[in-house]
Amino acid sequence: MMNFVAILIYMGIAELPAIEDYWAMETRVPQVANIMSSKRFRLMKRLVHFNDDTQIAGTIDRFFKVRPLFSHLNAAFRSEPQTPKQSVDEVMVAYKGKAAGNLRQYIKNKPDKWGFKLFARASEDGFIHDMVLYQGKNTLEAHGVPLTPEQTAMGVTSQIVSVLASTMPSSTTTAIFADNFFTSLEIVRYLKDKNCRYTGTAGDNRIGKPPFKSIKEMENKAVPRGMYDYVTSDDGILALRWKDNRIVTLLSTDVGVEPMSSVYRYCSETKRKEQVICPAVIKSYNANMGGIDKCDMLVHLYRTPMKSKRWFMRMFAYSVDVSLTNAWVFYRRDCKAIGLLDGLSLKHFRIQVFREASSQKSVTSHPRRCSAFPGSLSTSADIPTPVRGHRSYNPDSYVRFDMSLFHAPVYTNRQTCKYCSRKGNIMRSYVVCRVCKVHLCLTAGRNCFIKYHEAVEFTGLDKKKKKSNNNYKCS
């Protein structure tokens, strides 16, 4: 199983159009083909499971097939040290198949628009600490974190943020950042009562009716870019509206308006970048909101290929990628702590994990469907060794029937005759063809060596051509 996972890790680095290409002659990857045969890899891919399917009847969890896997990962990720700045956002696991039904979601603004939707909480450096698998009304019930009566009375998005915040080891020293999908006065007040700070963009219909300029007034061309208006409630919640390329509205209990800074924005009238006033809460939000997006970027750099009719295999591939990404982020933290500036990149980190995971004894395999090329056969080591579970070696027809090549018998170790052996009637010979590199009988009773090179065989295409040529014969 470790070899199977190791192969998946390496496939994310050296991705090929099809799984069979890793064992084919023209595109063979020895790091993969020498560990496991293609037949065994396909078998393990077909049989791997993560839960007992006999218990699926009666469950409300639509992610039942991968629930133990993600429960284990969440427990491991939550136990790792967390930064004081946490971001909450949506994650899309790419999947375009239809086998999963309406578990497959669509989000227009994501790089992977179709797939499984997850709600995640991550540190600012991209380490994901918790994931909630979205499956409709049973999302939080299947997640395994019980809701309090106060949480049950809240809206759906507020419940998501509250559940993700409840798994933090210390909420009093943590600030959460989220976008307008999650932000509302409801969740800001709830987290403030729990001594947890919050900053997030918000829609105009989810902030109450604060006494500052409306969006319509701010969109007026007479209002310059960088103009802002804010108000603070009696319980310490800041509501701010700032004009950038668009009107931005934020709610925050973490950072105020001061100190002011400036950002550069392109001006279409002057054809150059100009300074625009920026409040401190805007700058803090932009600096700390990108944890989930950074993890998505790292996962997409070397994504494990997983094409399967079983929809949960795509979730398994994502779990491998996010685990490696989290491990690399943690490795970079350690490098920074000890002052190591030239640590491993994510690519070389995956290669190192692949080497450690595939430390078991490798198998000796030869390329599948490989072509034989003319060459001298000096030792028995040049003969492809038969491996159980692998397809037997066959030279191409243009080599086998080319009489200009020096097809000569060579005496070597004893193996099965390629021409006359059948199931239940195996013939073995010490003679091998120098060019074709296959064993053939060469005795007084059986001269398979001559018959093998003189036989006329047509492929399916050749037979079709021959039949079509006969149709044009004159009667």
XYZ file of C-alpha atoms in Angstrom:
475
model
C 0.000 0.000 0.000
C 2.911 2.336 0.718
C 4.236 1.636 -2.775
C 0.802 2.412 -4.247
C 0.645 5.788 -2.476
C 4.267 6.494 -3.379
C 3.478 5.953 -7.061
C 0.562 8.391 -6.820
C 2.884 10.963 -5.259
C 5.387 10.633 -8.099
C 2.654 10.742 -10.741
C 1.759 14.200 -9.470
C 5.257 15.373 -10.430
C 5.705 13.511 -13.740
C 2.172 13.558 -15.117
C 1.477 11.665 -18.350
C -1.685 11.545 -20.507
C -2.651 8.019 -19.407
C -1.786 5.712 -16.515
C -0.571 3.016 -18.938
C 2.099 5.402 -20.247
C 4.170 4.963 -17.074
C 4.804 1.337 -18.080
C 4.870 1.727 -21.897
C 8.125 1.474 -23.854
C 8.081 4.931 -25.405
C 7.152 6.815 -22.229
C 8.228 4.422 -19.475
C 9.018 5.998 -16.093
C 11.377 3.638 -14.229
C 10.687 5.295 -10.848
C 7.121 3.985 -11.194
C 7.485 0.858 -13.333
C 10.278 -0.640 -11.205
C 8.199 -0.504 -8.023
C 5.003 -2.203 -9.134
C 3.566 -3.789 -12.239
C 0.782 -1.997 -14.074
C -1.606 -4.882 -13.492
C -1.092 -4.761 -9.735
C -1.405 -0.959 -9.682
C -4.738 -1.086 -11.503
C -5.899 -3.857 -9.176
C -5.102 -1.849 -6.047
C -6.688 1.263 -7.519
C -9.854 -0.728 -8.200
C -10.052 -2.353 -4.765
C -8.957 0.406 -2.385
C -11.686 1.441 0.091
C -11.793 3.621 3.201
C -14.932 2.414 4.965
C -17.094 -0.676 5.389
C -19.736 -0.515 2.664
C -21.940 -3.002 4.495
C -22.743 -0.254 7.032
C -23.722 2.381 4.492
C -27.437 1.555 4.739
C -29.275 4.011 6.952
C -26.460 6.556 7.229
C -27.127 10.236 6.518
C -23.502 10.910 5.614
C -23.183 11.132 1.847
C -19.392 11.180 2.221
C -19.551 7.882 4.103
C -17.006 6.253 1.782
C -14.237 8.722 2.711
C -15.372 9.890 6.157
C -12.748 7.895 8.151
C -9.999 9.279 5.928
C -10.982 12.929 6.375
C -11.781 12.491 10.066
C -8.251 11.177 10.563
C -6.758 14.064 8.577
C -8.780 16.689 10.468
C -7.648 15.262 13.798
C -4.019 15.344 12.649
C -4.227 18.849 11.160
C -5.934 20.336 14.237
C -3.157 19.067 16.502
C -0.485 21.081 14.693
C 0.500 24.608 15.853
C -1.683 27.346 14.382
C -0.778 30.930 13.537
C -2.715 33.800 15.172
C -4.266 34.702 11.816
C -6.752 32.165 10.429
C -8.774 32.414 7.194
C -12.021 30.640 6.295
C -12.977 30.035 2.680
C -14.382 27.531 0.196
C -12.263 24.861 -1.516
C -13.204 23.059 -4.727
C -11.941 19.527 -5.391
C -12.109 19.207 -9.168
C -14.554 16.568 -10.418
C -16.647 16.646 -13.592
C -18.178 13.175 -13.438
C -21.841 12.524 -12.763
C -21.555 9.493 -10.502
C -21.629 11.652 -7.359
C -25.006 13.214 -8.174
C -25.621 16.613 -6.613
C -22.582 16.281 -4.364
C -20.865 17.905 -7.317
C -21.202 21.675 -6.972
C -20.568 24.653 -9.252
C -18.793 27.858 -8.194
C -18.269 30.375 -10.965
C -15.270 32.265 -9.571
C -13.135 29.251 -8.657
C -10.333 27.847 -10.892
C -12.055 24.443 -10.673
C -15.657 25.414 -11.268
C -17.082 21.874 -10.981
C -16.302 19.572 -8.103
C -16.807 18.783 -4.439
C -17.137 21.790 -2.153
C -15.285 21.982 1.144
C -15.231 24.687 3.801
C -11.754 25.000 5.267
C -9.833 26.961 7.874
C -6.154 27.653 7.244
C -3.223 29.586 8.650
C -1.847 32.537 6.735
C 1.050 30.427 5.391
C -1.338 27.937 3.736
C -1.568 25.163 6.365
C -5.138 23.789 6.400
C -6.266 22.870 9.919
C -9.878 21.821 9.438
C -12.204 20.829 6.584
C -15.992 20.501 6.404
C -17.320 18.431 3.488
C -20.417 20.114 2.068
C -23.394 17.831 1.409
C -26.455 20.011 1.893
C -28.546 20.170 5.055
C -26.658 17.285 6.716
C -23.247 18.929 6.321
C -22.579 19.774 9.971
C -24.408 16.760 11.398
C -22.114 14.431 9.434
C -19.025 16.493 10.348
C -19.070 15.148 13.891
C -18.867 18.446 15.833
C -22.045 18.880 17.954
C -23.850 22.229 17.700
C -24.901 24.245 20.722
C -28.438 25.701 20.865
C -26.946 29.118 20.154
C -25.256 27.809 17.000
C -28.387 25.988 15.864
C -30.329 29.275 15.862
C -27.814 30.933 13.508
C -27.762 30.965 9.719
C -26.025 28.267 7.699
C -22.851 30.205 6.847
C -22.559 31.465 10.426
C -22.795 27.870 11.627
C -19.953 26.872 9.298
C -17.649 29.593 10.681
C -18.608 28.837 14.282
C -17.886 25.107 13.853
C -14.512 25.794 12.217
C -13.681 28.266 14.991
C -14.703 25.805 17.719
C -11.880 23.424 16.777
C -9.180 26.055 17.368
C -7.068 25.348 20.477
C -7.143 28.986 21.621
C -9.711 31.380 20.178
C -8.785 34.283 22.460
C -5.438 34.818 20.693
C -6.726 34.209 17.159
C -8.245 36.450 14.489
C -10.430 34.959 11.749
C -10.696 36.410 8.233
C -13.459 35.500 5.781
C -15.170 36.859 2.663
C -18.711 38.108 2.123
C -20.108 34.568 1.780
C -19.608 33.995 5.523
C -19.659 37.477 7.078
C -22.678 38.836 8.924
C -23.372 40.753 12.129
C -24.575 37.483 13.597
C -21.259 35.639 13.373
C -19.229 38.721 14.326
C -21.190 39.154 17.565
C -21.047 35.414 18.311
C -17.240 35.278 17.958
C -16.823 38.498 19.919
C -18.673 36.926 22.836
C -16.183 34.036 22.602
C -13.271 36.565 22.697
C -12.346 35.714 19.098
C -11.579 38.562 16.704
C -13.042 38.635 13.213
C -12.580 40.613 9.973
C -14.467 40.040 6.754
C -16.049 41.657 3.741
C -19.829 41.720 3.879
C -22.833 42.202 1.649
C -24.969 45.312 2.071
C -27.917 43.235 3.285
C -25.988 41.517 6.113
C -24.580 44.473 8.067
C -27.787 45.959 9.431
C -28.309 49.660 8.715
C -25.196 51.523 9.875
C -25.312 55.343 9.499
C -22.713 55.839 6.780
C -22.728 56.543 3.051
C -24.645 54.114 0.879
C -23.124 52.196 -2.033
C -24.987 54.390 -4.512
C -23.491 57.558 -3.012
C -19.989 56.081 -2.996
C -20.275 55.003 -6.661
C -20.768 58.614 -7.718
C -17.935 59.710 -10.024
C -17.502 62.844 -7.941
C -16.362 60.647 -5.029
C -12.620 60.019 -5.496
C -11.041 56.602 -5.199
C -9.782 55.984 -1.676
C -12.725 57.696 0.030
C -13.983 55.818 3.076
C -16.669 56.083 5.720
C -17.020 54.097 8.924
C -18.974 53.723 12.102
C -18.361 51.819 15.349
C -21.178 50.155 17.286
C -21.595 50.277 21.051
C -20.279 46.715 21.396
C -17.062 47.520 19.484
C -17.849 46.315 15.944
C -16.342 48.426 13.158
C -18.300 48.806 9.920
C -16.307 50.427 7.111
C -17.032 51.236 3.488
C -14.112 52.054 1.165
C -14.035 52.977 -2.511
C -11.521 51.076 -4.613
C -12.180 49.761 -8.117
C -15.427 48.657 -6.481
C -17.121 49.556 -3.216
C -15.809 47.370 -0.362
C -17.715 46.901 2.908
C -16.080 45.285 5.948
C -16.988 44.306 9.480
C -14.177 43.937 11.998
C -13.460 43.493 15.690
C -9.711 43.098 15.136
C -8.216 46.193 13.451
C -9.347 49.806 13.271
C -9.088 52.467 10.575
C -5.806 53.940 11.795
C -2.959 54.014 10.910
C -3.678 55.003 7.328
C -1.467 53.757 4.495
C -1.503 53.977 0.725
C -1.734 51.535 -2.171
C -1.087 52.027 -5.879
C -3.923 51.761 -8.375
C -3.896 52.302 -12.132
C -5.746 55.415 -13.318
C -7.264 55.203 -16.809
C -7.311 58.998 -17.181
C -3.646 59.718 -16.401
C -2.475 56.324 -17.793
C -0.318 55.621 -14.759
C -0.478 54.267 -11.226
C -1.500 56.639 -8.480
C -1.505 56.463 -4.694
C -4.822 55.699 -3.030
C -5.545 56.024 0.695
C -6.060 52.652 2.385
C -7.356 52.096 5.962
C -5.461 49.678 8.216
C -8.329 47.166 8.356
C -8.265 46.836 4.551
C -4.516 46.233 4.550
C -4.837 43.635 7.320
C -7.604 41.790 5.462
C -5.604 41.621 2.221
C -2.508 40.373 4.048
C -4.198 37.559 6.002
C -7.095 36.353 3.865
C -5.027 34.313 1.393
C -4.305 31.147 3.411
C -6.827 28.957 1.583
C -5.910 30.405 -1.808
C -2.228 29.735 -1.149
C -2.954 26.114 -0.284
C -5.055 25.772 -3.459
C -2.174 27.147 -5.499
C 0.304 24.691 -3.967
C -2.047 21.735 -4.469
C -2.553 22.632 -8.138
C 1.217 22.778 -8.799
C 1.616 18.981 -8.576
C -1.856 17.462 -8.478
C -2.160 13.678 -8.193
C -3.862 12.270 -11.323
C -6.885 10.155 -10.479
C -9.342 9.227 -13.213
C -11.891 6.773 -11.909
C -15.586 5.986 -12.143
C -15.664 5.853 -8.355
C -16.155 9.492 -7.363
C -14.526 9.197 -3.940
C -11.147 8.377 -5.502
C -10.883 12.037 -6.491
C -11.300 12.921 -2.810
C -8.591 10.402 -1.944
C -6.201 12.050 -4.414
C -6.953 15.461 -2.874
C -6.247 14.102 0.602
C -2.805 12.967 -0.584
C -2.079 16.383 -2.102
C -3.281 18.448 0.851
C -1.354 16.227 3.275
C 1.856 16.728 1.315
C 1.226 20.472 1.042
C 0.639 20.778 4.785
C 3.762 18.722 5.481
C 5.813 20.989 3.230
C 4.434 24.159 4.887
C 5.345 22.723 8.283
C 8.798 21.847 6.942
C 9.250 25.448 5.775
C 8.299 26.662 9.255
C 11.069 24.512 10.720
C 13.551 25.764 8.119
C 12.698 29.340 9.029
C 13.014 28.594 12.741
C 16.561 27.236 12.402
C 17.618 29.870 9.880
C 17.834 27.530 6.867
C 17.236 29.668 3.781
C 17.686 27.100 1.003
C 15.230 24.392 2.003
C 13.622 21.932 -0.385
C 11.062 23.155 -2.879
C 7.644 21.492 -2.952
C 8.662 19.400 -5.960
C 11.820 18.060 -4.343
C 9.948 17.578 -1.086
C 7.456 15.304 -2.864
C 10.339 13.408 -4.469
C 11.932 12.907 -1.042
C 8.640 11.620 0.397
C 8.316 9.316 -2.613
C 11.772 7.864 -1.961
C 11.033 7.222 1.698
C 7.602 5.737 1.045
C 8.883 3.424 -1.709
C 11.860 2.089 0.242
C 10.570 -1.471 -0.065
C 12.299 -3.902 -2.433
C 11.615 -2.985 -6.032
C 10.438 -5.481 -8.612
C 12.273 -6.082 -11.869
C 10.002 -5.331 -14.785
C 10.369 -4.726 -18.478
C 8.384 -2.249 -20.570
C 4.869 -3.247 -21.590
C 4.083 -3.499 -25.312
C 7.654 -2.466 -25.990
C 9.310 -2.547 -29.382
C 12.358 -4.682 -30.061
C 15.240 -3.021 -31.848
C 18.101 -4.744 -33.594
C 21.064 -5.306 -31.374
C 23.543 -7.902 -30.295
C 22.651 -10.366 -27.578
C 25.883 -10.882 -25.725
C 24.698 -12.155 -22.334
C 21.598 -13.679 -20.801
C 21.027 -10.367 -18.953
C 19.906 -8.838 -22.281
C 16.883 -11.153 -22.373
C 13.740 -9.670 -20.766
C 13.042 -11.585 -17.571
C 9.440 -12.809 -17.280
C 7.645 -11.330 -14.280
C 4.450 -12.721 -12.815
C 1.554 -10.367 -13.526
C 3.264 -8.714 -16.507
C 2.359 -9.150 -20.136
C 4.835 -11.388 -21.961
C 7.414 -9.814 -24.235
C 6.652 -9.569 -27.966
C 8.849 -8.017 -30.658
C 7.226 -5.846 -33.299
C 6.307 -7.460 -36.617
C 8.682 -5.305 -38.643
C 11.577 -6.698 -36.556
C 10.349 -10.272 -36.426
C 9.880 -10.695 -40.200
C 12.786 -8.545 -41.374
C 15.169 -11.063 -42.952
C 17.824 -8.414 -43.502
C 18.562 -8.601 -39.794
C 20.857 -11.301 -38.465
C 18.319 -13.653 -36.788
C 20.683 -16.180 -35.260
C 20.087 -18.724 -32.474
C 21.991 -18.198 -29.237
C 22.281 -20.789 -26.475
C 21.249 -19.389 -23.039
C 19.122 -20.291 -20.013
C 15.937 -22.328 -20.407
C 12.578 -20.560 -20.868
C 9.159 -21.060 -22.491
C 9.016 -21.282 -26.285
C 7.185 -18.300 -27.704
C 5.801 -20.108 -30.773
C 4.518 -23.546 -29.833
C 3.648 -23.218 -26.140
C -0.041 -23.262 -25.275
C -1.969 -23.339 -22.032
C -1.634 -26.856 -20.654
C 1.153 -27.729 -23.116
C 4.251 -25.693 -22.244
C 7.421 -26.296 -24.266
C 10.754 -24.923 -23.077
C 13.973 -24.252 -24.966
C 17.565 -23.164 -24.384
C 17.691 -21.303 -27.705
C 16.863 -17.609 -28.068
C 16.783 -15.419 -31.188
C 19.606 -12.902 -31.211
C 17.388 -10.077 -32.569
C 13.869 -10.888 -31.372
C 15.114 -11.941 -27.906
C 12.470 -14.657 -27.494
C 13.000 -18.341 -26.774
C 12.184 -20.782 -29.614
C 12.475 -24.541 -30.018
C 15.310 -25.742 -32.272
C 15.425 -29.528 -32.244
C 15.114 -32.337 -34.754
C 11.432 -32.739 -33.921
C 10.431 -29.063 -33.529
C 12.008 -26.242 -35.515
C 10.021 -23.295 -34.142
C 12.914 -20.955 -34.919
C 12.267 -21.118 -38.691
C 8.458 -21.190 -38.385
C 8.416 -18.147 -36.071
C 10.264 -15.967 -38.572
C 8.474 -17.257 -41.679
C 4.875 -17.078 -40.366
C 2.632 -14.502 -42.084
C 0.331 -12.655 -39.701
C -2.051 -9.816 -40.408
C -3.225 -7.304 -37.901
C -6.864 -6.279 -37.829
C -6.063 -3.306 -40.059
C -4.192 -5.481 -42.547
C -7.141 -7.878 -42.844
C -9.508 -4.994 -43.401
C -7.293 -3.597 -46.165
C -6.970 -7.020 -47.791
C -10.743 -7.494 -47.754
C -11.345 -4.050 -49.253
C -8.813 -4.742 -52.018
C -10.662 -7.943 -52.953
C -13.855 -5.965 -53.504
C -12.261 -4.071 -56.385
C -11.217 -7.196 -58.355
C -12.701 -7.412 -61.845
C -15.030 -10.390 -62.418
